[in-house]
Structure formats: structure tokens, C-alpha cells
Amino acid sequence: MNYQIREEAGFRYVDEGQGEVLLLLHGLFGALSNWDSVITTFSDRYRVIIPMLPIYEMPIRQASLEGLIAFIEKFVAQKDLTDMTLLGNSLGGHLALLYAFKKPDQVRRLVLTGSSGLFENGMGGSFPKRGSYDYIAERVAYTFYDPKVASKELIDEVFEITSSIPKCMSIVGIAKSAQRNNVAKDLYQIQVPTLLVWGLNDTITPAEVGHEFNRLIADSELHFIDKCCHAPMMECPDQFNALLESWLVRHPVTELAV
């Protein structure tokens, strides 16, 4: 999809459509393109905003969940966003939860898919392994039920990232920060409607993680997509968007504000 990547005050982001704000947060190796189908499907009646998280550009000392939350706070303030629906995949889901804990007055709904924060299988002890294209291709494919979703373009992008020592150090810092930050004890604070969409074949955050989020978040609704792994919005966009559409209609922000 062709959409404009905007630049303002040091931020790079997508801002398409008008209406209620859907703020989309990508994962550790994510990109704006992860959410292409959501932009296409929803930007005719929602304002779809995706900030490019500075995962690879952060100074090593700031490479943490706290650093990323500070970045999101600044972005939200810069764009003067309110009454947001936060959508997060993988690390992005973890960040959405932390933001909702910190700024509950700004978040009206949550959508988590393959979210970290409770338990996840990383890329193994050698992660990120530098210099081996075949290894990177194998690990990227591991993220998807159908390995063909792992396009050469996507593998090349991840290989380029992991070939950079500073970028690897940032990734490791953020990954370790995420592993240390277990949100189980804080999920009682989430009082907004929450949609959980999980790949039934998720190898990174397995199905039981979705069940545990569902158990710990009061007003949550869990759906599984079969033959789908860690990125439902990329692997099964039609099913993901249908679930999201139905849920958004059933939980309108105007009604929640009453």
C-alpha cells in the first residue's frame, strides 16, 4: 500500500484517515508495513496512526521499555491525541499495556495480538546471531505459520538490522528489558474493553499466553485464528480485520465515555 510517511519534530509516522484514533504499535523487528491491511481496511472511517518506534536508534542506556514508553508519550503529546484505541503486536502489545497503566485517561480500548509481557519464547540464547543469512531466514520464518509470509524483502531487512553491532545491542537491551517486565500483577488495572487476537499456532507467545491475558484482564475477549502464528494482522489479515471491525462496533468510544 502507498501511504505517506510523515516527519515532524523528530518523529516518523503514518497518519491516515479521520475519526476515532487507532494508535498501532509494532514489535521488536516490526515495521510500519506490518499494519498495511489495517490501514487499508480502517482508514476510511478511523484515524490510523503508526509511529515508527526508535528501536534501533536509541542510545544504549535508553534501550528499554521505559525509553520506548517515554518516546510514545512524547509522540502522543506532540500529536495531541486523546480517547485512543491502542493496538499492539508482540512487543507493541507489551508497550500498549504499559502505556495504559501509566496514562489510563488517554486509552479507551486495547487490542493485543501475540503480546509479550507474560511469557515469550525468544530467538534462543544466541539471539541475535550475526552474519548467518540462513539462520536469520529460519528465525524469521519461525514467526509465521506459512513460511512463505517471510518474504525475501523481510528477511533482508532483519538481516541488515542484525548485521549492525549497535542495532544488535539496542535489540538485546530492549528484549532483556521486556523479559524482566512481567505485567501479570498489574493487569487488574486494565478496566477498558480489551480484544485479544492470537494465532492458534503461535510459537513465540503460545496459545496459553492468550488464555492467561484473558483470565487476568477483566473486560477482555479472546479469539484464536487457526493456521496462524505470531502476527495475525499480517498472516490472516481478513480474519483479523473482521474480528477487529466487529469488536470496535460493539465497543464504541462514545458509549464508553458516558
PDB file of C-alpha atoms in Angstrom:
ATOM      1  CA  MET A   1       0.000   0.000   0.000  1.00  0.00           C
ATOM      2  CA  ASN A   2       1.171   3.517  -0.755  1.00  0.00           C
ATOM      3  CA  TYR A   3       0.849   5.876   2.162  1.00  0.00           C
ATOM      4  CA  GLN A   4       2.780   8.915   3.243  1.00  0.00           C
ATOM      5  CA  ILE A   5       5.418   8.551   5.931  1.00  0.00           C
ATOM      6  CA  ARG A   6       5.321  11.891   7.690  1.00  0.00           C
ATOM      7  CA  GLU A   7       8.144  13.555   9.585  1.00  0.00           C
ATOM      8  CA  GLU A   8       7.559  16.057  12.352  1.00  0.00           C
ATOM      9  CA  ALA A   9       9.574  17.099  15.415  1.00  0.00           C
ATOM     10  CA  GLY A  10      11.906  14.123  15.053  1.00  0.00           C
ATOM     11  CA  PHE A  11       9.074  11.585  14.655  1.00  0.00           C
ATOM     12  CA  ARG A  12       8.422   9.381  11.611  1.00  0.00           C
ATOM     13  CA  TYR A  13       4.877   8.085  11.381  1.00  0.00           C
ATOM     14  CA  VAL A  14       1.826   7.233   9.315  1.00  0.00           C
ATOM     15  CA  ASP A  15      -1.352   9.262   9.882  1.00  0.00           C
ATOM     16  CA  GLU A  16      -4.226   8.227   7.614  1.00  0.00           C
ATOM     17  CA  GLY A  17      -7.943   8.951   7.783  1.00  0.00           C
ATOM     18  CA  GLN A  18     -10.141  10.826  10.232  1.00  0.00           C
ATOM     19  CA  GLY A  19     -12.247   9.923  13.240  1.00  0.00           C
ATOM     20  CA  GLU A  20     -11.535   7.891  16.356  1.00  0.00           C
ATOM     21  CA  VAL A  21      -7.811   7.298  16.832  1.00  0.00           C
ATOM     22  CA  LEU A  22      -6.358   3.819  16.353  1.00  0.00           C
ATOM     23  CA  LEU A  23      -2.719   4.004  17.502  1.00  0.00           C
ATOM     24  CA  LEU A  24      -0.783   0.984  16.227  1.00  0.00           C
ATOM     25  CA  LEU A  25       2.447  -0.210  17.867  1.00  0.00           C
ATOM     26  CA  HIS A  26       4.778  -2.629  16.078  1.00  0.00           C
ATOM     27  CA  GLY A  27       7.081  -5.226  17.607  1.00  0.00           C
ATOM     28  CA  LEU A  28      10.832  -5.616  18.042  1.00  0.00           C
ATOM     29  CA  PHE A  29      11.553  -6.419  14.385  1.00  0.00           C
ATOM     30  CA  GLY A  30       8.378  -4.753  13.227  1.00  0.00           C
ATOM     31  CA  ALA A  31       7.795  -2.015  10.695  1.00  0.00           C
ATOM     32  CA  LEU A  32       5.012   0.248   9.514  1.00  0.00           C
ATOM     33  CA  SER A  33       4.245  -2.285   6.767  1.00  0.00           C
ATOM     34  CA  ASN A  34       3.167  -4.852   9.396  1.00  0.00           C
ATOM     35  CA  TRP A  35      -0.099  -2.930   9.650  1.00  0.00           C
ATOM     36  CA  ASP A  36      -0.784  -2.414   5.909  1.00  0.00           C
ATOM     37  CA  SER A  37      -4.076  -4.315   5.949  1.00  0.00           C
ATOM     38  CA  VAL A  38      -5.336  -2.391   8.981  1.00  0.00           C
ATOM     39  CA  ILE A  39      -4.545   0.945   7.323  1.00  0.00           C
ATOM     40  CA  THR A  40      -6.299  -0.152   4.123  1.00  0.00           C
ATOM     41  CA  THR A  41      -9.371  -1.510   5.913  1.00  0.00           C
ATOM     42  CA  PHE A  42      -9.954   1.123   8.586  1.00  0.00           C
ATOM     43  CA  SER A  43      -8.575   4.484   7.402  1.00  0.00           C
ATOM     44  CA  ASP A  44     -11.826   5.340   5.606  1.00  0.00           C
ATOM     45  CA  ARG A  45     -13.599   5.763   8.970  1.00  0.00           C
ATOM     46  CA  TYR A  46     -10.892   5.857  11.644  1.00  0.00           C
ATOM     47  CA  ARG A  47      -7.734   7.883  12.071  1.00  0.00           C
ATOM     48  CA  VAL A  48      -4.995   5.244  11.866  1.00  0.00           C
ATOM     49  CA  ILE A  49      -1.670   6.383  13.320  1.00  0.00           C
ATOM     50  CA  ILE A  50       1.545   4.348  13.438  1.00  0.00           C
ATOM     51  CA  PRO A  51       4.680   5.836  14.994  1.00  0.00           C
ATOM     52  CA  MET A  52       7.968   4.292  13.868  1.00  0.00           C
ATOM     53  CA  LEU A  53       9.470   3.230  17.183  1.00  0.00           C
ATOM     54  CA  PRO A  54      13.183   4.117  17.528  1.00  0.00           C
ATOM     55  CA  ILE A  55      14.159   0.570  18.479  1.00  0.00           C
ATOM     56  CA  TYR A  56      17.419   0.623  16.522  1.00  0.00           C
ATOM     57  CA  GLU A  57      18.350   4.265  17.041  1.00  0.00           C
ATOM     58  CA  MET A  58      18.063   4.561  20.824  1.00  0.00           C
ATOM     59  CA  PRO A  59      21.226   5.238  22.835  1.00  0.00           C
ATOM     60  CA  ILE A  60      22.238   2.003  24.553  1.00  0.00           C
ATOM     61  CA  ARG A  61      21.443   3.369  28.022  1.00  0.00           C
ATOM     62  CA  GLN A  62      17.912   4.238  26.912  1.00  0.00           C
ATOM     63  CA  ALA A  63      17.257   0.968  25.034  1.00  0.00           C
ATOM     64  CA  SER A  64      14.481  -0.314  27.282  1.00  0.00           C
ATOM     65  CA  LEU A  65      10.713  -0.438  27.604  1.00  0.00           C
ATOM     66  CA  GLU A  66      10.893   2.717  29.723  1.00  0.00           C
ATOM     67  CA  GLY A  67      12.728   4.516  26.924  1.00  0.00           C
ATOM     68  CA  LEU A  68      10.127   3.442  24.365  1.00  0.00           C
ATOM     69  CA  ILE A  69       7.224   4.464  26.612  1.00  0.00           C
ATOM     70  CA  ALA A  70       8.824   7.904  27.042  1.00  0.00           C
ATOM     71  CA  PHE A  71       9.034   8.140  23.241  1.00  0.00           C
ATOM     72  CA  ILE A  72       5.346   7.191  22.834  1.00  0.00           C
ATOM     73  CA  GLU A  73       4.349   9.739  25.495  1.00  0.00           C
ATOM     74  CA  LYS A  74       6.190  12.485  23.613  1.00  0.00           C
ATOM     75  CA  PHE A  75       4.625  11.420  20.321  1.00  0.00           C
ATOM     76  CA  VAL A  76       1.092  11.404  21.765  1.00  0.00           C
ATOM     77  CA  ALA A  77       1.684  14.850  23.288  1.00  0.00           C
ATOM     78  CA  GLN A  78       3.111  16.186  20.002  1.00  0.00           C
ATOM     79  CA  LYS A  79       0.043  14.977  18.085  1.00  0.00           C
ATOM     80  CA  ASP A  80      -2.350  15.954  20.935  1.00  0.00           C
ATOM     81  CA  LEU A  81      -4.078  12.551  20.831  1.00  0.00           C
ATOM     82  CA  THR A  82      -6.914  11.592  23.194  1.00  0.00           C
ATOM     83  CA  ASP A  83      -9.503   8.820  23.540  1.00  0.00           C
ATOM     84  CA  MET A  84      -7.191   6.359  21.815  1.00  0.00           C
ATOM     85  CA  THR A  85      -7.601   2.713  20.946  1.00  0.00           C
ATOM     86  CA  LEU A  86      -4.146   1.144  21.289  1.00  0.00           C
ATOM     87  CA  LEU A  87      -3.304  -1.851  19.108  1.00  0.00           C
ATOM     88  CA  GLY A  88      -0.051  -3.694  19.733  1.00  0.00           C
ATOM     89  CA  ASN A  89       1.614  -6.775  18.289  1.00  0.00           C
ATOM     90  CA  SER A  90       4.286  -8.668  20.239  1.00  0.00           C
ATOM     91  CA  LEU A  91       6.483  -6.058  21.969  1.00  0.00           C
ATOM     92  CA  GLY A  92       3.979  -3.441  20.772  1.00  0.00           C
ATOM     93  CA  GLY A  93       1.275  -5.124  22.863  1.00  0.00           C
ATOM     94  CA  HIS A  94       3.549  -5.003  25.902  1.00  0.00           C
ATOM     95  CA  LEU A  95       4.104  -1.281  25.287  1.00  0.00           C
ATOM     96  CA  ALA A  96       0.353  -0.702  24.864  1.00  0.00           C
ATOM     97  CA  LEU A  97      -0.251  -2.248  28.286  1.00  0.00           C
ATOM     98  CA  LEU A  98       2.484  -0.203  29.966  1.00  0.00           C
ATOM     99  CA  TYR A  99       1.123   2.967  28.369  1.00  0.00           C
ATOM    100  CA  ALA A 100      -2.397   2.124  29.566  1.00  0.00           C
ATOM    101  CA  PHE A 101      -1.083   1.606  33.116  1.00  0.00           C
ATOM    102  CA  LYS A 102       0.634   4.997  33.011  1.00  0.00           C
ATOM    103  CA  LYS A 103      -1.965   7.058  31.115  1.00  0.00           C
ATOM    104  CA  PRO A 104      -5.328   5.359  31.711  1.00  0.00           C
ATOM    105  CA  ASP A 105      -7.237   8.579  30.981  1.00  0.00           C
ATOM    106  CA  GLN A 106      -5.973   8.555  27.371  1.00  0.00           C
ATOM    107  CA  VAL A 107      -6.773   4.934  26.496  1.00  0.00           C
ATOM    108  CA  ARG A 108     -10.356   3.887  25.735  1.00  0.00           C
ATOM    109  CA  ARG A 109      -9.798   0.417  24.239  1.00  0.00           C
ATOM    110  CA  LEU A 110      -6.938  -2.082  23.893  1.00  0.00           C
ATOM    111  CA  VAL A 111      -6.192  -4.650  21.195  1.00  0.00           C
ATOM    112  CA  LEU A 112      -3.383  -7.120  21.869  1.00  0.00           C
ATOM    113  CA  THR A 113      -2.100  -9.741  19.450  1.00  0.00           C
ATOM    114  CA  GLY A 114       0.797 -12.055  20.278  1.00  0.00           C
ATOM    115  CA  SER A 115       1.672  -9.681  23.109  1.00  0.00           C
ATOM    116  CA  SER A 116       4.731 -10.107  25.274  1.00  0.00           C
ATOM    117  CA  GLY A 117       4.546  -9.230  28.960  1.00  0.00           C
ATOM    118  CA  LEU A 118       3.662 -12.609  30.454  1.00  0.00           C
ATOM    119  CA  PHE A 119       5.778 -15.191  28.650  1.00  0.00           C
ATOM    120  CA  GLU A 120       7.535 -15.495  25.321  1.00  0.00           C
ATOM    121  CA  ASN A 121       9.982 -17.748  23.518  1.00  0.00           C
ATOM    122  CA  GLY A 122      12.791 -15.579  22.209  1.00  0.00           C
ATOM    123  CA  MET A 123      15.077 -16.406  19.312  1.00  0.00           C
ATOM    124  CA  GLY A 124      17.231 -18.597  21.528  1.00  0.00           C
ATOM    125  CA  GLY A 125      20.365 -17.965  23.573  1.00  0.00           C
ATOM    126  CA  SER A 126      22.456 -16.939  20.584  1.00  0.00           C
ATOM    127  CA  PHE A 127      19.990 -14.274  19.506  1.00  0.00           C
ATOM    128  CA  PRO A 128      20.584 -12.141  17.619  1.00  0.00           C
ATOM    129  CA  LYS A 129      23.100 -14.276  15.700  1.00  0.00           C
ATOM    130  CA  ARG A 130      25.054 -12.088  13.337  1.00  0.00           C
ATOM    131  CA  GLY A 131      26.413 -12.908   9.912  1.00  0.00           C
ATOM    132  CA  SER A 132      24.350 -16.010   9.077  1.00  0.00           C
ATOM    133  CA  TYR A 133      21.674 -15.249   6.483  1.00  0.00           C
ATOM    134  CA  ASP A 134      20.300 -18.796   6.630  1.00  0.00           C
ATOM    135  CA  TYR A 135      19.904 -18.574  10.403  1.00  0.00           C
ATOM    136  CA  ILE A 136      18.058 -15.252  10.152  1.00  0.00           C
ATOM    137  CA  ALA A 137      15.828 -16.634   7.378  1.00  0.00           C
ATOM    138  CA  GLU A 138      14.967 -19.634   9.562  1.00  0.00           C
ATOM    139  CA  ARG A 139      14.155 -17.495  12.606  1.00  0.00           C
ATOM    140  CA  VAL A 140      12.027 -15.022  10.634  1.00  0.00           C
ATOM    141  CA  ALA A 141      10.095 -17.922   9.061  1.00  0.00           C
ATOM    142  CA  TYR A 142       9.574 -19.342  12.574  1.00  0.00           C
ATOM    143  CA  THR A 143       7.421 -16.286  13.308  1.00  0.00           C
ATOM    144  CA  PHE A 144       4.824 -17.320  10.703  1.00  0.00           C
ATOM    145  CA  TYR A 145       2.663 -20.421  10.251  1.00  0.00           C
ATOM    146  CA  ASP A 146       3.252 -20.265   6.497  1.00  0.00           C
ATOM    147  CA  PRO A 147       6.995 -19.648   5.977  1.00  0.00           C
ATOM    148  CA  LYS A 148       6.206 -18.029   2.614  1.00  0.00           C
ATOM    149  CA  VAL A 149       4.920 -14.982   4.511  1.00  0.00           C
ATOM    150  CA  ALA A 150       8.588 -14.396   5.384  1.00  0.00           C
ATOM    151  CA  SER A 151       9.405 -12.654   2.107  1.00  0.00           C
ATOM    152  CA  LYS A 152      12.972 -12.126   0.941  1.00  0.00           C
ATOM    153  CA  GLU A 153      12.440  -8.401   1.489  1.00  0.00           C
ATOM    154  CA  LEU A 154      11.510  -9.013   5.138  1.00  0.00           C
ATOM    155  CA  ILE A 155      14.432 -11.409   5.703  1.00  0.00           C
ATOM    156  CA  ASP A 156      16.844  -8.948   4.056  1.00  0.00           C
ATOM    157  CA  GLU A 157      15.582  -6.189   6.346  1.00  0.00           C
ATOM    158  CA  VAL A 158      16.094  -8.264   9.506  1.00  0.00           C
ATOM    159  CA  PHE A 159      19.496  -9.468   8.256  1.00  0.00           C
ATOM    160  CA  GLU A 160      20.592  -5.859   7.720  1.00  0.00           C
ATOM    161  CA  ILE A 161      19.463  -4.931  11.234  1.00  0.00           C
ATOM    162  CA  THR A 162      21.242  -7.856  12.875  1.00  0.00           C
ATOM    163  CA  SER A 163      24.430  -7.154  10.905  1.00  0.00           C
ATOM    164  CA  SER A 164      24.847  -3.886  12.816  1.00  0.00           C
ATOM    165  CA  ILE A 165      26.516  -4.201  16.229  1.00  0.00           C
ATOM    166  CA  PRO A 166      24.875  -1.019  17.665  1.00  0.00           C
ATOM    167  CA  LYS A 167      21.437  -2.155  16.449  1.00  0.00           C
ATOM    168  CA  CYS A 168      22.012  -5.614  17.936  1.00  0.00           C
ATOM    169  CA  MET A 169      22.939  -4.043  21.258  1.00  0.00           C
ATOM    170  CA  SER A 170      19.731  -1.988  21.256  1.00  0.00           C
ATOM    171  CA  ILE A 171      17.649  -5.066  20.400  1.00  0.00           C
ATOM    172  CA  VAL A 172      19.254  -7.098  23.188  1.00  0.00           C
ATOM    173  CA  GLY A 173      18.749  -4.251  25.688  1.00  0.00           C
ATOM    174  CA  ILE A 174      15.065  -3.913  24.826  1.00  0.00           C
ATOM    175  CA  ALA A 175      14.494  -7.695  24.735  1.00  0.00           C
ATOM    176  CA  LYS A 176      16.067  -8.104  28.179  1.00  0.00           C
ATOM    177  CA  SER A 177      14.008  -5.194  29.495  1.00  0.00           C
ATOM    178  CA  ALA A 178      10.846  -6.902  28.195  1.00  0.00           C
ATOM    179  CA  GLN A 179      11.793 -10.232  29.781  1.00  0.00           C
ATOM    180  CA  ARG A 180      12.301  -8.525  33.151  1.00  0.00           C
ATOM    181  CA  ASN A 181       8.985  -6.698  32.922  1.00  0.00           C
ATOM    182  CA  ASN A 182       6.191  -9.143  33.743  1.00  0.00           C
ATOM    183  CA  VAL A 183       2.811  -7.413  33.785  1.00  0.00           C
ATOM    184  CA  ALA A 184       0.757 -10.185  35.444  1.00  0.00           C
ATOM    185  CA  LYS A 185       0.447  -8.434  38.809  1.00  0.00           C
ATOM    186  CA  ASP A 186      -0.693  -5.164  37.177  1.00  0.00           C
ATOM    187  CA  LEU A 187      -3.294  -6.376  34.686  1.00  0.00           C
ATOM    188  CA  TYR A 188      -6.113  -5.797  37.193  1.00  0.00           C
ATOM    189  CA  GLN A 189      -5.605  -2.091  36.415  1.00  0.00           C
ATOM    190  CA  ILE A 190      -6.869  -2.545  32.857  1.00  0.00           C
ATOM    191  CA  GLN A 191     -10.521  -1.532  33.036  1.00  0.00           C
ATOM    192  CA  VAL A 192     -11.142  -0.769  29.358  1.00  0.00           C
ATOM    193  CA  PRO A 193     -12.556  -3.233  26.810  1.00  0.00           C
ATOM    194  CA  THR A 194      -9.705  -5.383  25.508  1.00  0.00           C
ATOM    195  CA  LEU A 195      -9.617  -7.543  22.388  1.00  0.00           C
ATOM    196  CA  LEU A 196      -7.123 -10.424  22.349  1.00  0.00           C
ATOM    197  CA  VAL A 197      -6.391 -11.957  18.937  1.00  0.00           C
ATOM    198  CA  TRP A 198      -3.979 -14.885  18.966  1.00  0.00           C
ATOM    199  CA  GLY A 199      -2.611 -17.216  16.335  1.00  0.00           C
ATOM    200  CA  LEU A 200      -3.561 -20.729  17.420  1.00  0.00           C
ATOM    201  CA  ASN A 201      -0.124 -21.868  16.231  1.00  0.00           C
ATOM    202  CA  ASP A 202       1.871 -19.037  17.837  1.00  0.00           C
ATOM    203  CA  THR A 203       5.362 -20.311  18.670  1.00  0.00           C
ATOM    204  CA  ILE A 204       6.597 -17.104  20.336  1.00  0.00           C
ATOM    205  CA  THR A 205       3.700 -16.343  22.696  1.00  0.00           C
ATOM    206  CA  PRO A 206       1.794 -19.659  22.692  1.00  0.00           C
ATOM    207  CA  ALA A 207      -1.979 -20.013  22.963  1.00  0.00           C
ATOM    208  CA  GLU A 208      -1.853 -20.379  26.754  1.00  0.00           C
ATOM    209  CA  VAL A 209      -0.458 -16.838  26.947  1.00  0.00           C
ATOM    210  CA  GLY A 210      -3.624 -15.561  25.280  1.00  0.00           C
ATOM    211  CA  HIS A 211      -5.706 -17.525  27.778  1.00  0.00           C
ATOM    212  CA  GLU A 212      -3.727 -16.032  30.674  1.00  0.00           C
ATOM    213  CA  PHE A 213      -4.224 -12.461  29.426  1.00  0.00           C
ATOM    214  CA  ASN A 214      -7.925 -13.264  29.071  1.00  0.00           C
ATOM    215  CA  ARG A 215      -8.056 -14.524  32.661  1.00  0.00           C
ATOM    216  CA  LEU A 216      -6.219 -11.518  34.113  1.00  0.00           C
ATOM    217  CA  ILE A 217      -7.862  -8.671  32.144  1.00  0.00           C
ATOM    218  CA  ALA A 218     -11.411  -8.138  33.405  1.00  0.00           C
ATOM    219  CA  ASP A 219     -13.219  -6.899  30.291  1.00  0.00           C
ATOM    220  CA  SER A 220     -11.351  -8.965  27.712  1.00  0.00           C
ATOM    221  CA  GLU A 221     -12.443 -11.088  24.788  1.00  0.00           C
ATOM    222  CA  LEU A 222     -10.158 -13.769  23.298  1.00  0.00           C
ATOM    223  CA  HIS A 223     -10.220 -15.058  19.729  1.00  0.00           C
ATOM    224  CA  PHE A 224      -7.920 -17.581  18.081  1.00  0.00           C
ATOM    225  CA  ILE A 225      -7.122 -17.792  14.377  1.00  0.00           C
ATOM    226  CA  ASP A 226      -6.220 -21.271  13.141  1.00  0.00           C
ATOM    227  CA  LYS A 227      -3.167 -21.865  10.930  1.00  0.00           C
ATOM    228  CA  CYS A 228      -1.739 -18.588  12.178  1.00  0.00           C
ATOM    229  CA  CYS A 229       1.348 -17.844  14.235  1.00  0.00           C
ATOM    230  CA  HIS A 230       2.699 -14.642  15.842  1.00  0.00           C
ATOM    231  CA  ALA A 231       1.461 -11.852  13.526  1.00  0.00           C
ATOM    232  CA  PRO A 232      -2.258 -12.370  12.732  1.00  0.00           C
ATOM    233  CA  MET A 233      -2.659  -8.946  11.119  1.00  0.00           C
ATOM    234  CA  MET A 234      -0.001  -9.955   8.531  1.00  0.00           C
ATOM    235  CA  GLU A 235      -0.714 -13.683   8.181  1.00  0.00           C
ATOM    236  CA  CYS A 236      -4.519 -13.692   8.251  1.00  0.00           C
ATOM    237  CA  PRO A 237      -5.488 -10.064   7.588  1.00  0.00           C
ATOM    238  CA  ASP A 238      -9.082 -10.740   6.524  1.00  0.00           C
ATOM    239  CA  GLN A 239      -9.895 -12.713   9.676  1.00  0.00           C
ATOM    240  CA  PHE A 240      -8.016 -10.285  11.913  1.00  0.00           C
ATOM    241  CA  ASN A 241      -9.753  -7.250  10.440  1.00  0.00           C
ATOM    242  CA  ALA A 242     -13.198  -8.885  10.643  1.00  0.00           C
ATOM    243  CA  LEU A 243     -12.673  -9.606  14.352  1.00  0.00           C
ATOM    244  CA  LEU A 244     -11.412  -6.064  14.930  1.00  0.00           C
ATOM    245  CA  GLU A 245     -14.270  -4.481  12.966  1.00  0.00           C
ATOM    246  CA  SER A 246     -16.947  -6.395  14.872  1.00  0.00           C
ATOM    247  CA  TRP A 247     -15.357  -5.668  18.239  1.00  0.00           C
ATOM    248  CA  LEU A 248     -14.894  -1.926  17.588  1.00  0.00           C
ATOM    249  CA  VAL A 249     -18.563  -1.628  16.603  1.00  0.00           C
ATOM    250  CA  ARG A 250     -19.643  -3.445  19.767  1.00  0.00           C
ATOM    251  CA  HIS A 251     -17.470  -1.223  21.992  1.00  0.00           C
ATOM    252  CA  PRO A 252     -17.921   2.334  20.678  1.00  0.00           C
ATOM    253  CA  VAL A 253     -15.840   5.042  22.335  1.00  0.00           C
ATOM    254  CA  THR A 254     -18.847   7.381  22.605  1.00  0.00           C
ATOM    255  CA  GLU A 255     -20.721   4.806  24.672  1.00  0.00           C
ATOM    256  CA  LEU A 256     -17.675   4.193  26.875  1.00  0.00           C
ATOM    257  CA  ALA A 257     -17.424   7.909  27.616  1.00  0.00           C
ATOM    258  CA  VAL A 258     -20.871   8.034  29.235  1.00  0.00           C
TER     259      VAL A 258
END
